[in-house]
Amino acid sequence: MERHFSPRRLSSSRLTDEFIAGRIGEVYRIAFPWATVVSQDLFEWFSAISKSRNTSPEYVFLSLPPVVGMLSGPKTKLEVTLFYEEKGNLYLCLLGEPGAGKSQAFNMTTLAVKTMADGSIAVALLQSSWSRSGLLASIDEAGGRALLAYEEMDTFFSSVVRGQRDGQSDRTFFCELFDGCPQTIVRATADDRRQRRELEESSVGITGFFQPQPFLIDHGDLHTRRDGFMERFLIACPRPVRLLPDELDEAIETTSGYPLEKHDFRAIYQLIGHNHQDGVRYSLSMEASAMYRDLVTERAHEFNSSIETAEKGEATNQTSNTKDIRLSLKLALNIHILQEAFRCLSLAAGQPRIFQAEIAGETYKRALALMTFFNNQKDVLFKEPESTNDTTSQNVDRPTLTSEDTMKRGVLMSRGLAVTPRSFGKRLSDSKRPKAAEILAVMRDLENECAGKVRSVDRSQVFLKILPFTPAVCDKYKLEVAEVNKSALMKDTFLSEKQKEAFTRLEECVASRAHVERMEASD
């Protein structure tokens, strides 16, 4: 099996537009291994149903494992050895450009959980901010099933980052949910007492999409802590394709030939939920077990070799994902359940739709191929630049940014059209965070350069971008017009709802938004 070694982790402070564009182009060249992940008939079905909604088959297929694992329920387990079993809980983040069909894939695979046929399968579907107590209460009320689903995952990761800075242990909490660890639920009673009860088991999935540029800029530092949090996430940036009208018509015609229950995922989800109401004990076949043992052996040799190297005082290479073994089992379990759902839906009327409990070697092989795809994507996305040529622009006419210019560029590229010193500061790590007065001084300098205006709104000093930026500003701060427009239309999760509402009504924001939308329409 191919070995994956961990590159040095990506630091967002070293990123440039050129570097990010090159890195995304590199991951796009990693082809998705359809032939080794699904059967030909399933590939044809995924291709047709995805394209009929004008989205990519990769987005749709890769979105399913966390949903399937969650639907299998807290009592479903894969028995690996006498003392080791694995659950289907999975976390996923897919990266995709605006207009790539992310919303269509999200609606097809995730929001379909809301509209399952008869509503008899209880699921907590959470799409907004959460508190630990509220999340645990929702999981408990839904019988242990919960799916945290985000069309734009910045909401989730920003909450984790804020908790990380405030000394909260959200990372540990989500590691425990991934592992299915028991949790203590604390509720306040009518007489102001605290009532505690144990949530023994849960089946939790996290899934969603993120634009690649802001993900790498804002959240690349999530990988710097070796606590297993990001190692538990499956992350990929598949190459998207937009269809021409004739191609879309052809896909719709193909889909119309499928039985009604195969037009979307609701019937499939319902079947999975019903078959796992009381839990199912799955096992590996002899062939699958042999492949699993081979993987464990390989990882054991790698680990022991790194320890021997460390004993000699030499630098060691660690595997790219310490959760490879566990992820291979979770993926195998969820792929098997999905395959069984499709098989049962194809049975003649009246035949019992019972899932087979043994996972075949072919299925585990597909899980390994999928895991390798995710590892290859992660290795490219998060490796540190190997040389200055990988990170710096080759355009010698552009000046080198000073540290103050870097801060100004950050303000100009911040999400949305309005930026406060507080919201900008929250995006910086504690060690790099300047004082609010210093940020405000930078904003006033930008005002003097005609890049925006500083105004007092609702007792907050706010910098309002005036778009389009002048060519002199774009050249000085190395700004690309397309990236500026893209950032301007994003939501800033560090602003309060009251601030967002107040800022968007301001004349400068209205004019700048109108300019960006005209530019988008002309493209």
GROMACS .gro file of C-alpha atoms in nm, residues 3-456:
model
  454
    3ARG     CA    1   0.273   0.534   0.219
    4HIS     CA    2   0.174   0.887   0.316
    5PHE     CA    3   0.407   1.103   0.521
    6SER     CA    4   0.302   1.423   0.688
    7PRO     CA    5   0.438   1.737   0.526
    8ARG     CA    6   0.506   2.038   0.739
    9ARG     CA    7   0.171   2.195   0.813
   10LEU     CA    8   0.050   2.499   0.623
   11SER     CA    9   0.069   2.836   0.798
   12SER     CA   10  -0.188   3.085   0.671
   13SER     CA   11   0.053   3.373   0.730
   14ARG     CA   12   0.271   3.251   0.440
   15LEU     CA   13   0.000   3.236   0.177
   16THR     CA   14  -0.025   3.447  -0.138
   17ASP     CA   15  -0.291   3.451  -0.408
   18GLU     CA   16  -0.048   3.289  -0.651
   19PHE     CA   17   0.038   3.014  -0.406
   20ILE     CA   18  -0.327   2.934  -0.329
   21ALA     CA   19  -0.420   2.926  -0.698
   22GLY     CA   20  -0.130   2.689  -0.768
   23ARG     CA   21  -0.220   2.465  -0.476
   24ILE     CA   22  -0.586   2.440  -0.585
   25GLY     CA   23  -0.479   2.361  -0.940
   26GLU     CA   24  -0.261   2.084  -0.802
   27VAL     CA   25  -0.546   1.917  -0.611
   28TYR     CA   26  -0.773   1.946  -0.915
   29ARG     CA   27  -0.526   1.722  -1.099
   30ILE     CA   28  -0.583   1.443  -0.845
   31ALA     CA   29  -0.854   1.249  -1.026
   32PHE     CA   30  -1.132   1.087  -0.826
   33PRO     CA   31  -1.091   0.705  -0.851
   34TRP     CA   32  -1.445   0.618  -0.960
   35ALA     CA   33  -1.345   0.282  -1.108
   36THR     CA   34  -1.205   0.157  -0.776
   37VAL     CA   35  -1.465   0.314  -0.543
   38VAL     CA   36  -1.806   0.216  -0.686
   39SER     CA   37  -1.947  -0.035  -0.931
   40GLN     CA   38  -2.020   0.072  -1.288
   41ASP     CA   39  -2.397   0.077  -1.244
   42LEU     CA   40  -2.370   0.291  -0.930
   43PHE     CA   41  -2.131   0.529  -1.106
   44GLU     CA   42  -2.381   0.571  -1.390
   45TRP     CA   43  -2.659   0.642  -1.140
   46PHE     CA   44  -2.451   0.895  -0.943
   47SER     CA   45  -2.342   1.063  -1.265
   48ALA     CA   46  -2.696   1.097  -1.401
   49ILE     CA   47  -2.868   1.210  -1.081
   50SER     CA   48  -2.593   1.463  -1.002
   51LYS     CA   49  -2.574   1.609  -1.348
   52SER     CA   50  -2.953   1.635  -1.367
   53ARG     CA   51  -2.921   1.892  -1.085
   54ASN     CA   52  -2.616   2.054  -1.249
   55THR     CA   53  -2.367   1.951  -0.984
   56SER     CA   54  -2.065   1.720  -0.977
   57PRO     CA   55  -2.099   1.346  -0.901
   58GLU     CA   56  -1.795   1.375  -0.671
   59TYR     CA   57  -1.971   1.634  -0.455
   60VAL     CA   58  -2.278   1.412  -0.422
   61PHE     CA   59  -2.100   1.082  -0.355
   62LEU     CA   60  -1.847   1.224  -0.108
   63SER     CA   61  -2.125   1.398   0.088
   64LEU     CA   62  -2.295   1.066   0.168
   65PRO     CA   63  -2.067   0.877   0.416
   66PRO     CA   64  -2.128   1.116   0.712
   67VAL     CA   65  -2.504   1.105   0.648
   68VAL     CA   66  -2.509   0.725   0.616
   69GLY     CA   67  -2.299   0.683   0.932
   70MET     CA   68  -2.535   0.908   1.125
   71LEU     CA   69  -2.847   0.727   0.996
   72SER     CA   70  -2.704   0.389   1.095
   73GLY     CA   71  -2.762   0.495   1.453
   74PRO     CA   72  -2.571   0.477   1.782
   75LYS     CA   73  -2.618   0.101   1.828
   76THR     CA   74  -2.470   0.001   1.491
   77LYS     CA   75  -2.107  -0.110   1.506
   78LEU     CA   76  -1.842  -0.286   1.303
   79GLU     CA   77  -1.687  -0.561   1.515
   80VAL     CA   78  -1.319  -0.576   1.421
   81THR     CA   79  -1.171  -0.788   1.700
   82LEU     CA   80  -1.296  -0.927   2.028
   83PHE     CA   81  -1.204  -0.601   2.205
   84TYR     CA   82  -1.232  -0.345   1.924
   85GLU     CA   83  -1.536  -0.214   1.738
   86GLU     CA   84  -1.587   0.093   1.524
   87LYS     CA   85  -1.888   0.318   1.461
   88GLY     CA   86  -1.984   0.498   1.142
   89ASN     CA   87  -1.941   0.855   1.273
   90LEU     CA   88  -1.759   1.067   1.011
   91TYR     CA   89  -1.664   1.432   0.961
   92LEU     CA   90  -1.631   1.583   0.613
   93CYS     CA   91  -1.542   1.920   0.456
   94LEU     CA   92  -1.556   1.960   0.077
   95LEU     CA   93  -1.392   2.262  -0.086
   96GLY     CA   94  -1.547   2.415  -0.395
   97GLU     CA   95  -1.551   2.738  -0.591
   98PRO     CA   96  -1.859   2.966  -0.611
   99GLY     CA   97  -2.092   2.846  -0.885
  100ALA     CA   98  -1.955   2.490  -0.877
  101GLY     CA   99  -2.286   2.332  -0.773
  102LYS     CA  100  -2.221   2.304  -0.399
  103SER     CA  101  -2.573   2.415  -0.302
  104GLN     CA  102  -2.736   2.158  -0.530
  105ALA     CA  103  -2.525   1.877  -0.386
  106PHE     CA  104  -2.591   1.997  -0.031
  107ASN     CA  105  -2.967   2.006  -0.087
  108MET     CA  106  -2.968   1.662  -0.251
  109THR     CA  107  -2.766   1.477   0.007
  110THR     CA  108  -2.803   1.666   0.335
  111LEU     CA  109  -3.133   1.851   0.339
  112ALA     CA  110  -3.301   1.534   0.211
  113VAL     CA  111  -3.266   1.413   0.571
  114LYS     CA  112  -3.538   1.667   0.659
  115THR     CA  113  -3.789   1.520   0.418
  116MET     CA  114  -3.744   1.144   0.455
  117ALA     CA  115  -4.061   0.962   0.349
  118ASP     CA  116  -4.261   0.915   0.671
  119GLY     CA  117  -4.060   1.105   0.931
  120SER     CA  118  -4.036   0.802   1.161
  121ILE     CA  119  -3.656   0.826   1.192
  122ALA     CA  120  -3.566   1.094   1.447
  123VAL     CA  121  -3.266   1.305   1.345
  124ALA     CA  122  -3.131   1.629   1.492
  125LEU     CA  123  -3.033   1.835   1.185
  126LEU     CA  124  -2.834   2.139   1.300
  127GLN     CA  125  -2.739   2.408   1.047
  128SER     CA  126  -2.649   2.708   1.262
  129SER     CA  127  -2.443   2.796   1.566
  130TRP     CA  128  -2.459   2.566   1.868
  131SER     CA  129  -2.370   2.542   2.232
  132ARG     CA  130  -2.238   2.221   2.381
  133SER     CA  131  -2.539   2.178   2.610
  134GLY     CA  132  -2.785   2.258   2.332
  135LEU     CA  133  -2.618   2.016   2.092
  136LEU     CA  134  -2.616   1.734   2.346
  137ALA     CA  135  -2.983   1.799   2.430
  138SER     CA  136  -3.073   1.782   2.058
  139ILE     CA  137  -2.881   1.455   2.015
  140ASP     CA  138  -3.052   1.307   2.319
  141GLU     CA  139  -3.400   1.409   2.201
  142ALA     CA  140  -3.336   1.250   1.860
  143GLY     CA  141  -3.237   0.916   2.012
  144GLY     CA  142  -2.867   0.967   1.953
  145ARG     CA  143  -2.869   1.071   1.584
  146ALA     CA  144  -2.743   1.417   1.485
  147LEU     CA  145  -2.604   1.577   1.170
  148LEU     CA  146  -2.425   1.913   1.178
  149ALA     CA  147  -2.466   2.034   0.821
  150TYR     CA  148  -2.335   2.358   0.676
  151GLU     CA  149  -2.369   2.488   0.324
  152GLU     CA  150  -2.084   2.720   0.426
  153MET     CA  151  -1.866   2.560   0.695
  154ASP     CA  152  -1.701   2.883   0.803
  155THR     CA  153  -1.973   2.903   1.070
  156PHE     CA  154  -1.854   2.577   1.225
  157PHE     CA  155  -1.478   2.627   1.201
  158SER     CA  156  -1.499   2.989   1.321
  159SER     CA  157  -1.688   2.871   1.630
  160VAL     CA  158  -1.415   2.615   1.699
  161VAL     CA  159  -1.143   2.878   1.650
  162ARG     CA  160  -1.318   3.122   1.885
  163GLY     CA  161  -1.353   2.849   2.145
  164GLN     CA  162  -0.986   2.760   2.099
  165ARG     CA  163  -0.882   3.121   2.166
  166ASP     CA  164  -1.116   3.153   2.464
  167GLY     CA  165  -0.973   2.842   2.629
  168GLN     CA  166  -1.271   2.618   2.553
  169SER     CA  167  -1.222   2.254   2.459
  170ASP     CA  168  -1.452   2.228   2.157
  171ARG     CA  169  -1.184   2.039   1.966
  172THR     CA  170  -1.173   1.772   2.237
  173PHE     CA  171  -1.553   1.765   2.253
  174PHE     CA  172  -1.585   1.689   1.881
  175CYS     CA  173  -1.309   1.430   1.899
  176GLU     CA  174  -1.515   1.254   2.168
  177LEU     CA  175  -1.834   1.271   1.956
  178PHE     CA  176  -1.642   1.125   1.662
  179ASP     CA  177  -1.534   0.838   1.888
  180GLY     CA  178  -1.887   0.790   2.025
  181CYS     CA  179  -1.776   0.856   2.383
  182PRO     CA  180  -2.043   0.897   2.655
  183GLN     CA  181  -2.138   1.256   2.735
  184THR     CA  182  -2.294   1.416   3.042
  185ILE     CA  183  -2.605   1.625   2.978
  186VAL     CA  184  -2.677   1.896   3.236
  187ARG     CA  185  -3.026   2.047   3.249
  188ALA     CA  186  -3.161   2.316   3.481
  189THR     CA  187  -3.478   2.215   3.668
  190ALA     CA  188  -3.773   2.434   3.769
  191ASP     CA  189  -3.624   2.490   4.115
  192ASP     CA  190  -3.289   2.603   3.968
  193ARG     CA  191  -3.113   2.277   4.038
  194ARG     CA  192  -2.891   2.099   3.792
  195GLN     CA  193  -3.001   1.761   3.665
  196ARG     CA  194  -2.738   1.534   3.515
  197ARG     CA  195  -2.782   1.232   3.292
  198GLU     CA  196  -2.551   1.029   3.071
  199LEU     CA  197  -2.579   1.013   2.693
  200GLU     CA  198  -2.427   0.668   2.660
  201GLU     CA  199  -2.404   0.647   2.280
  202SER     CA  200  -2.445   0.880   1.986
  203SER     CA  201  -2.423   0.875   1.610
  204VAL     CA  202  -2.299   1.217   1.496
  205GLY     CA  203  -2.188   1.334   1.153
  206ILE     CA  204  -2.048   1.669   1.038
  207THR     CA  205  -2.066   1.767   0.673
  208GLY     CA  206  -2.054   2.076   0.456
  209PHE     CA  207  -1.881   2.288   0.196
  210PHE     CA  208  -1.625   2.566   0.204
  211GLN     CA  209  -1.463   2.786  -0.061
  212PRO     CA  210  -1.097   2.680  -0.092
  213GLN     CA  211  -0.933   3.024  -0.078
  214PRO     CA  212  -1.091   3.146   0.248
  215PHE     CA  213  -1.055   2.801   0.402
  216LEU     CA  214  -0.679   2.798   0.347
  217ILE     CA  215  -0.639   3.163   0.449
  218ASP     CA  216  -0.862   3.162   0.756
  219HIS     CA  217  -0.835   2.807   0.884
  220GLY     CA  218  -0.503   2.662   0.771
  221ASP     CA  219  -0.379   2.705   1.129
  222LEU     CA  220  -0.637   2.453   1.253
  223HIS     CA  221  -0.385   2.188   1.146
  224THR     CA  222  -0.106   2.316   1.366
  225ARG     CA  223  -0.231   2.140   1.681
  226ARG     CA  224  -0.157   1.769   1.694
  227ASP     CA  225  -0.467   1.679   1.897
  228GLY     CA  226  -0.636   1.463   1.633
  229PHE     CA  227  -0.918   1.710   1.561
  230MET     CA  228  -0.838   1.786   1.196
  231GLU     CA  229  -0.702   1.433   1.146
  232ARG     CA  230  -1.059   1.315   1.201
  233PHE     CA  231  -1.186   1.527   0.909
  234LEU     CA  232  -1.204   1.399   0.554
  235ILE     CA  233  -1.113   1.701   0.338
  236ALA     CA  234  -1.107   1.719  -0.040
  237CYS     CA  235  -1.134   1.968  -0.324
  238PRO     CA  236  -1.268   1.768  -0.623
  239ARG     CA  237  -1.250   1.924  -0.967
  240PRO     CA  238  -1.598   2.065  -1.049
  241VAL     CA  239  -1.765   2.087  -1.390
  242ARG     CA  240  -2.059   2.304  -1.501
  243LEU     CA  241  -2.278   2.147  -1.769
  244LEU     CA  242  -2.389   2.296  -2.096
  245PRO     CA  243  -2.769   2.309  -2.154
  246ASP     CA  244  -2.766   2.007  -2.387
  247GLU     CA  245  -2.569   1.802  -2.134
  248LEU     CA  246  -2.813   1.898  -1.860
  249ASP     CA  247  -3.110   1.795  -2.076
  250GLU     CA  248  -2.949   1.458  -2.145
  251ALA     CA  249  -2.887   1.395  -1.774
  252ILE     CA  250  -3.247   1.485  -1.687
  253GLU     CA  251  -3.375   1.245  -1.953
  254THR     CA  252  -3.153   0.965  -1.819
  255THR     CA  253  -3.270   1.023  -1.461
  256SER     CA  254  -3.635   1.015  -1.564
  257GLY     CA  255  -3.586   0.650  -1.663
  258TYR     CA  256  -3.506   0.546  -1.304
  259PRO     CA  257  -3.779   0.427  -1.063
  260LEU     CA  258  -3.932   0.712  -0.863
  261GLU     CA  259  -3.765   0.602  -0.536
  262LYS     CA  260  -3.426   0.636  -0.702
  263HIS     CA  261  -3.482   0.999  -0.808
  264ASP     CA  262  -3.331   1.126  -0.483
  265PHE     CA  263  -3.197   1.004  -0.148
  266ARG     CA  264  -3.507   1.018   0.070
  267ALA     CA  265  -3.618   0.658   0.012
  268ILE     CA  266  -3.256   0.540   0.049
  269TYR     CA  267  -3.217   0.724   0.379
  270GLN     CA  268  -3.549   0.591   0.505
  271LEU     CA  269  -3.445   0.234   0.424
  272ILE     CA  270  -3.111   0.278   0.603
  273GLY     CA  271  -3.281   0.425   0.909
  274HIS     CA  272  -3.542   0.150   0.936
  275ASN     CA  273  -3.285  -0.128   0.897
  276HIS     CA  274  -3.081   0.016   1.184
  277GLN     CA  275  -3.346   0.116   1.435
  278ASP     CA  276  -3.217  -0.139   1.685
  279GLY     CA  277  -2.859  -0.138   1.558
  280VAL     CA  278  -2.675  -0.392   1.343
  281ARG     CA  279  -2.352  -0.574   1.427
  282TYR     CA  280  -2.136  -0.582   1.114
  283SER     CA  281  -1.816  -0.781   1.060
  284LEU     CA  282  -1.533  -0.805   0.807
  285SER     CA  283  -1.509  -1.101   0.572
  286MET     CA  284  -1.189  -1.307   0.579
  287GLU     CA  285  -1.059  -1.121   0.273
  288ALA     CA  286  -1.144  -0.779   0.420
  289SER     CA  287  -0.991  -0.879   0.754
  290ALA     CA  288  -0.667  -0.979   0.582
  291MET     CA  289  -0.643  -0.639   0.409
  292TYR     CA  290  -0.716  -0.464   0.739
  293ARG     CA  291  -0.436  -0.661   0.909
  294ASP     CA  292  -0.198  -0.566   0.627
  295LEU     CA  293  -0.275  -0.197   0.687
  296VAL     CA  294  -0.227  -0.234   1.064
  297THR     CA  295   0.104  -0.412   1.005
  298GLU     CA  296   0.228  -0.141   0.770
  299ARG     CA  297   0.137   0.139   1.011
  300ALA     CA  298   0.296  -0.050   1.302
  301HIS     CA  299   0.625  -0.083   1.111
  302GLU     CA  300   0.616   0.289   1.024
  303PHE     CA  301   0.552   0.388   1.385
  304ASN     CA  302   0.820   0.160   1.529
  305SER     CA  303   1.069   0.282   1.272
  306SER     CA  304   0.998   0.645   1.367
  307ILE     CA  305   1.054   0.565   1.736
  308GLU     CA  306   1.387   0.396   1.657
  309THR     CA  307   1.488   0.700   1.453
  310ALA     CA  308   1.394   0.933   1.740
  311GLU     CA  309   1.606   0.725   1.980
  312LYS     CA  310   1.906   0.805   1.762
  313GLY     CA  311   1.831   1.177   1.794
  314GLU     CA  312   1.735   1.209   1.428
  315ALA     CA  313   1.432   1.382   1.276
  316THR     CA  314   1.135   1.152   1.220
  317ASN     CA  315   0.861   1.133   0.959
  318GLN     CA  316   0.511   1.063   1.087
  319THR     CA  317   0.225   0.924   0.883
  320SER     CA  318   0.006   1.190   0.726
  321ASN     CA  319  -0.303   1.082   0.915
  322THR     CA  320  -0.283   0.895   1.241
  323LYS     CA  321  -0.650   0.803   1.197
  324ASP     CA  322  -0.599   0.609   0.872
  325ILE     CA  323  -0.686   0.272   1.022
  326ARG     CA  324  -1.003   0.396   1.189
  327LEU     CA  325  -1.112   0.597   0.885
  328SER     CA  326  -1.067   0.295   0.658
  329LEU     CA  327  -1.307   0.096   0.879
  330LYS     CA  328  -1.562   0.375   0.906
  331LEU     CA  329  -1.558   0.428   0.530
  332ALA     CA  330  -1.590   0.055   0.466
  333LEU     CA  331  -1.889   0.035   0.700
  334ASN     CA  332  -2.070   0.329   0.542
  335ILE     CA  333  -1.993   0.227   0.184
  336HIS     CA  334  -2.125  -0.121   0.263
  337ILE     CA  335  -2.448   0.018   0.411
  338LEU     CA  336  -2.497   0.245   0.108
  339GLN     CA  337  -2.438  -0.044  -0.133
  340GLU     CA  338  -2.684  -0.260   0.059
  341ALA     CA  339  -2.948   0.014   0.042
  342PHE     CA  340  -2.914   0.030  -0.337
  343ARG     CA  341  -2.925  -0.348  -0.364
  344CYS     CA  342  -3.241  -0.371  -0.153
  345LEU     CA  343  -3.414  -0.097  -0.351
  346SER     CA  344  -3.354  -0.303  -0.665
  347LEU     CA  345  -3.527  -0.612  -0.523
  348ALA     CA  346  -3.866  -0.714  -0.655
  349ALA     CA  347  -4.172  -0.609  -0.456
  350GLY     CA  348  -4.238  -0.833  -0.158
  351GLN     CA  349  -3.879  -0.949  -0.114
  352PRO     CA  350  -3.736  -0.872   0.233
  353ARG     CA  351  -3.504  -0.572   0.231
  354ILE     CA  352  -3.252  -0.698   0.487
  355PHE     CA  353  -2.894  -0.573   0.486
  356GLN     CA  354  -2.614  -0.832   0.478
  357ALA     CA  355  -2.397  -0.808   0.790
  358GLU     CA  356  -2.062  -0.913   0.641
  359ILE     CA  357  -1.844  -0.654   0.467
  360ALA     CA  358  -1.673  -0.803   0.162
  361GLY     CA  359  -1.307  -0.762   0.069
  362GLU     CA  360  -1.408  -0.564  -0.242
  363THR     CA  361  -1.586  -0.310  -0.022
  364TYR     CA  362  -1.286  -0.268   0.210
  365LYS     CA  363  -1.067  -0.223  -0.099
  366ARG     CA  364  -1.299   0.058  -0.212
  367ALA     CA  365  -1.270   0.220   0.130
  368LEU     CA  366  -0.889   0.209   0.106
  369ALA     CA  367  -0.901   0.370  -0.241
  370LEU     CA  368  -1.126   0.646  -0.108
  371MET     CA  369  -0.904   0.701   0.195
  372THR     CA  370  -0.599   0.728  -0.032
  373PHE     CA  371  -0.780   0.994  -0.237
  374PHE     CA  372  -0.852   1.198   0.076
  375ASN     CA  373  -0.493   1.158   0.199
  376ASN     CA  374  -0.348   1.269  -0.136
  377GLN     CA  375  -0.574   1.575  -0.134
  378LYS     CA  376  -0.481   1.668   0.222
  379ASP     CA  377  -0.111   1.622   0.159
  380VAL     CA  378  -0.127   1.877  -0.125
  381LEU     CA  379  -0.364   2.123   0.043
  382PHE     CA  380  -0.178   2.155   0.371
  383LYS     CA  381   0.190   2.102   0.297
  384GLU     CA  382   0.420   2.394   0.363
  385PRO     CA  383   0.583   2.568   0.065
  386GLU     CA  384   0.913   2.408  -0.024
  387SER     CA  385   1.074   2.721  -0.159
  388THR     CA  386   1.012   3.091  -0.194
  389ASN     CA  387   0.923   3.031  -0.559
  390ASP     CA  388   0.616   2.840  -0.441
  391THR     CA  389   0.476   3.129  -0.239
  392THR     CA  390   0.583   3.458  -0.390
  393SER     CA  391   0.468   3.629  -0.705
  394GLN     CA  392   0.697   3.625  -1.004
  395ASN     CA  393   0.577   3.976  -1.099
  396VAL     CA  394   0.885   4.187  -1.017
  397ASP     CA  395   0.695   4.511  -1.091
  398ARG     CA  396   0.489   4.467  -0.773
  399PRO     CA  397   0.645   4.596  -0.451
  400THR     CA  398   0.717   4.373  -0.152
  401LEU     CA  399   0.458   4.411   0.124
  402THR     CA  400   0.570   4.546   0.459
  403SER     CA  401   0.408   4.414   0.778
  404GLU     CA  402   0.181   4.723   0.788
  405ASP     CA  403   0.092   4.674   0.421
  406THR     CA  404   0.010   4.310   0.497
  407MET     CA  405  -0.236   4.426   0.761
  408LYS     CA  406  -0.390   4.673   0.516
  409ARG     CA  407  -0.421   4.404   0.254
  410GLY     CA  408  -0.593   4.184   0.512
  411VAL     CA  409  -0.848   4.459   0.582
  412LEU     CA  410  -0.917   4.507   0.210
  413MET     CA  411  -0.958   4.131   0.157
  414SER     CA  412  -1.174   4.077   0.467
  415ARG     CA  413  -1.513   3.918   0.415
  416GLY     CA  414  -1.800   4.153   0.345
  417LEU     CA  415  -1.806   4.524   0.272
  418ALA     CA  416  -1.776   4.643   0.633
  419VAL     CA  417  -1.489   4.563   0.870
  420THR     CA  418  -1.448   4.662   1.237
  421PRO     CA  419  -1.117   4.654   1.425
  422ARG     CA  420  -1.269   4.389   1.651
  423SER     CA  421  -1.392   4.162   1.368
  424PHE     CA  422  -1.059   4.191   1.185
  425GLY     CA  423  -0.860   4.120   1.501
  426LYS     CA  424  -1.058   3.804   1.571
  427ARG     CA  425  -0.925   3.653   1.249
  428LEU     CA  426  -0.565   3.679   1.366
  429SER     CA  427  -0.392   3.441   1.603
  430ASP     CA  428  -0.325   3.570   1.954
  431SER     CA  429   0.047   3.608   1.890
  432LYS     CA  430  -0.011   3.823   1.582
  433ARG     CA  431  -0.313   4.024   1.697
  434PRO     CA  432  -0.244   4.401   1.709
  435LYS     CA  433  -0.435   4.638   1.936
  436ALA     CA  434  -0.768   4.776   1.812
  437ALA     CA  435  -0.616   5.127   1.800
  438GLU     CA  436  -0.342   5.003   1.564
  439ILE     CA  437  -0.597   4.840   1.334
  440LEU     CA  438  -0.808   5.156   1.333
  441ALA     CA  439  -0.499   5.361   1.240
  442VAL     CA  440  -0.441   5.128   0.944
  443MET     CA  441  -0.804   5.172   0.839
  444ARG     CA  442  -0.767   5.551   0.851
  445ASP     CA  443  -0.457   5.524   0.630
  446LEU     CA  444  -0.663   5.324   0.380
  447GLU     CA  445  -0.929   5.598   0.394
  448ASN     CA  446  -0.662   5.850   0.294
  449GLU     CA  447  -0.576   5.623   0.001
  450CYS     CA  448  -0.943   5.636  -0.112
  451ALA     CA  449  -0.993   5.261  -0.051
  452GLY     CA  450  -1.279   5.317   0.193
  453LYS     CA  451  -1.430   5.531   0.466
  454VAL     CA  452  -1.416   5.505   0.843
  455ARG     CA  453  -1.747   5.579   1.011
  456SER     CA  454  -1.900   5.541   1.355
   0.00000   0.00000   0.00000
